[in-house]
PDB file of C-alpha atoms in Angstrom:
ATOM      1  CA  PRO A1120     -11.837  -4.291 -10.371  1.00  0.00           C
ATOM      2  CA  GLY A1121     -12.324  -3.887  -6.675  1.00  0.00           C
ATOM      3  CA  THR A1122     -10.767  -1.635  -4.138  1.00  0.00           C
ATOM      4  CA  CYS A1123      -9.351  -1.861  -0.662  1.00  0.00           C
ATOM      5  CA  THR A1124      -8.212   0.361   2.214  1.00  0.00           C
ATOM      6  CA  ILE A1125      -4.620   0.588   3.494  1.00  0.00           C
ATOM      7  CA  SER A1126      -4.158   2.141   6.829  1.00  0.00           C
ATOM      8  CA  GLY A1127      -2.012   2.176   9.985  1.00  0.00           C
ATOM      9  CA  ARG A1128      -0.385   4.023  12.797  1.00  0.00           C
ATOM     10  CA  VAL A1129       2.764   6.059  12.847  1.00  0.00           C
ATOM     11  CA  VAL A1130       4.247   5.582  16.318  1.00  0.00           C
ATOM     12  CA  ASP A1131       6.157   8.471  17.845  1.00  0.00           C
ATOM     13  CA  ASP A1132       4.984  10.877  15.071  1.00  0.00           C
ATOM     14  CA  ARG A1133       4.637  14.542  15.894  1.00  0.00           C
ATOM     15  CA  PRO A1134       2.770  17.336  14.094  1.00  0.00           C
ATOM     16  CA  GLU A1135       5.976  19.240  13.374  1.00  0.00           C
ATOM     17  CA  TYR A1136       7.261  16.196  11.390  1.00  0.00           C
ATOM     18  CA  GLN A1137       4.606  16.680   8.753  1.00  0.00           C
ATOM     19  CA  THR A1138       4.748  12.955   7.976  1.00  0.00           C
ATOM     20  CA  GLN A1139       3.321  11.987   4.617  1.00  0.00           C
ATOM     21  CA  LEU A1140       2.841   8.463   3.252  1.00  0.00           C
ATOM     22  CA  ARG A1141       2.406   7.590  -0.473  1.00  0.00           C
ATOM     23  CA  LEU A1142       1.830   4.451  -2.460  1.00  0.00           C
ATOM     24  CA  VAL A1143       4.123   3.524  -5.284  1.00  0.00           C
ATOM     25  CA  HIS A1144       4.149   0.637  -7.669  1.00  0.00           C
ATOM     26  CA  PRO A1145       6.729  -2.134  -6.922  1.00  0.00           C
ATOM     27  CA  ASP A1146       8.874  -0.839  -9.782  1.00  0.00           C
ATOM     28  CA  GLY A1147       9.024   2.600  -8.017  1.00  0.00           C
ATOM     29  CA  SER A1148       6.642   4.343 -10.292  1.00  0.00           C
ATOM     30  CA  ALA A1149       4.254   6.893  -8.789  1.00  0.00           C
ATOM     31  CA  THR A1150       0.600   6.479  -8.020  1.00  0.00           C
ATOM     32  CA  PRO A1151      -1.882   9.270  -7.226  1.00  0.00           C
ATOM     33  CA  PHE A1152      -2.108   8.158  -3.555  1.00  0.00           C
ATOM     34  CA  SER A1153      -0.489  10.376  -0.915  1.00  0.00           C
ATOM     35  CA  VAL A1154      -1.927  11.229   2.534  1.00  0.00           C
ATOM     36  CA  LYS A1155      -0.723  13.013   5.642  1.00  0.00           C
ATOM     37  CA  ALA A1156      -0.485  11.303   8.970  1.00  0.00           C
ATOM     38  CA  VAL A1157      -3.056  12.866  11.287  1.00  0.00           C
ATOM     39  CA  ASN A1158      -3.024  12.048  15.056  1.00  0.00           C
ATOM     40  CA  ARG A1159      -0.403   9.408  14.323  1.00  0.00           C
ATOM     41  CA  GLU A1160      -2.651   7.540  11.805  1.00  0.00           C
ATOM     42  CA  TYR A1161      -2.967   7.373   8.027  1.00  0.00           C
ATOM     43  CA  LYS A1162      -5.462   5.883   5.614  1.00  0.00           C
ATOM     44  CA  PHE A1163      -5.598   5.283   1.876  1.00  0.00           C
ATOM     45  CA  MET A1164      -9.195   4.601   0.689  1.00  0.00           C
ATOM     46  CA  ASN A1165     -10.518   3.195  -2.577  1.00  0.00           C
ATOM     47  CA  VAL A1166      -7.147   1.780  -3.647  1.00  0.00           C
ATOM     48  CA  PRO A1167      -7.457  -0.272  -6.740  1.00  0.00           C
ATOM     49  CA  GLU A1168      -6.515  -3.998  -6.444  1.00  0.00           C
ATOM     50  CA  GLY A1169      -2.818  -4.601  -6.911  1.00  0.00           C
ATOM     51  CA  THR A1170       0.566  -4.604  -5.244  1.00  0.00           C
ATOM     52  CA  TYR A1171       2.056  -1.420  -3.746  1.00  0.00           C
ATOM     53  CA  GLN A1172       4.860  -0.237  -1.590  1.00  0.00           C
ATOM     54  CA  VAL A1173       4.030   2.264   1.181  1.00  0.00           C
ATOM     55  CA  ARG A1174       6.681   4.934   1.622  1.00  0.00           C
ATOM     56  CA  GLY A1175       6.912   7.584   4.242  1.00  0.00           C
ATOM     57  CA  LYS A1176       8.739  10.824   4.564  1.00  0.00           C
ATOM     58  CA  GLY A1177       8.725  13.927   6.774  1.00  0.00           C
ATOM     59  CA  ASN A1178      10.741  16.725   8.216  1.00  0.00           C
ATOM     60  CA  TYR A1179      12.949  14.579  10.503  1.00  0.00           C
ATOM     61  CA  SER A1180      16.216  15.636  12.030  1.00  0.00           C
ATOM     62  CA  ASN A1181      18.820  14.268  14.331  1.00  0.00           C
ATOM     63  CA  GLY A1182      19.192  10.994  12.469  1.00  0.00           C
ATOM     64  CA  LEU A1183      15.453  10.164  12.672  1.00  0.00           C
ATOM     65  CA  GLY A1184      13.488   8.316   9.959  1.00  0.00           C
ATOM     66  CA  ILE A1185      10.341   6.417   9.272  1.00  0.00           C
ATOM     67  CA  PHE A1186      10.432   2.660   9.378  1.00  0.00           C
ATOM     68  CA  SER A1187       8.151  -0.348   9.345  1.00  0.00           C
ATOM     69  CA  ASP A1188       9.057  -3.651  11.115  1.00  0.00           C
ATOM     70  CA  GLU A1189       7.251  -5.418   8.334  1.00  0.00           C
ATOM     71  CA  SER A1190       7.727  -5.364   4.577  1.00  0.00           C
ATOM     72  CA  SER A1191       6.255  -2.116   3.201  1.00  0.00           C
ATOM     73  CA  LEU A1192       5.126  -4.186   0.146  1.00  0.00           C
ATOM     74  CA  VAL A1193       1.267  -4.742   0.409  1.00  0.00           C
ATOM     75  CA  THR A1194      -1.154  -6.546  -1.786  1.00  0.00           C
ATOM     76  CA  CYS A1195      -4.530  -4.984  -2.068  1.00  0.00           C
ATOM     77  CA  GLU A1196      -7.468  -7.279  -2.745  1.00  0.00           C
ATOM     78  CA  ARG A1197     -11.224  -6.511  -3.106  1.00  0.00           C
ATOM     79  CA  ASP A1198     -12.920  -5.121  -0.023  1.00  0.00           C
ATOM     80  CA  GLU A1199      -9.802  -5.949   2.074  1.00  0.00           C
ATOM     81  CA  ARG A1200      -8.389  -3.714   4.852  1.00  0.00           C
ATOM     82  CA  VAL A1201      -4.640  -3.865   4.955  1.00  0.00           C
ATOM     83  CA  ILE A1202      -2.890  -2.554   8.076  1.00  0.00           C
ATOM     84  CA  LEU A1203       0.825  -1.542   8.051  1.00  0.00           C
ATOM     85  CA  ASN A1204       2.246   0.434  10.934  1.00  0.00           C
ATOM     86  CA  PHE A1205       5.371   2.614  10.967  1.00  0.00           C
ATOM     87  CA  VAL A1206       7.492   4.170  13.648  1.00  0.00           C
ATOM     88  CA  ILE A1207       9.685   7.225  13.807  1.00  0.00           C
ATOM     89  CA  ARG A1208      13.043   6.256  15.193  1.00  0.00           C
ATOM     90  CA  SER A1209      16.802   6.703  14.839  1.00  0.00           C
ATOM     91  CA  PHE A1210      18.568   5.283  11.714  1.00  0.00           C
ATOM     92  CA  GLU A1211      20.712   3.363  14.285  1.00  0.00           C
ATOM     93  CA  GLY A1212      18.033   1.230  15.688  1.00  0.00           C
TER      94      GLY A1212
END
């Protein structure tokens, strides 16, 4: 089986948020893939082919959360580079 890279930006992230992103299987079960956002960017390397959901979390307050304007479900195919961006914003919009 092949591998791919999944990466992207986390707009409006700040170091104090300590944003982390992880890959989970579509059924919600865990994978060993978890990375910290650094300089508003993240990258998962050598991800086995398959379908995953990218989830983010951090130390957000004041009604903030991490969101993607696209589906957070990605399909990883051999030698592919998948880009999925996130933004830190209010739950209200």
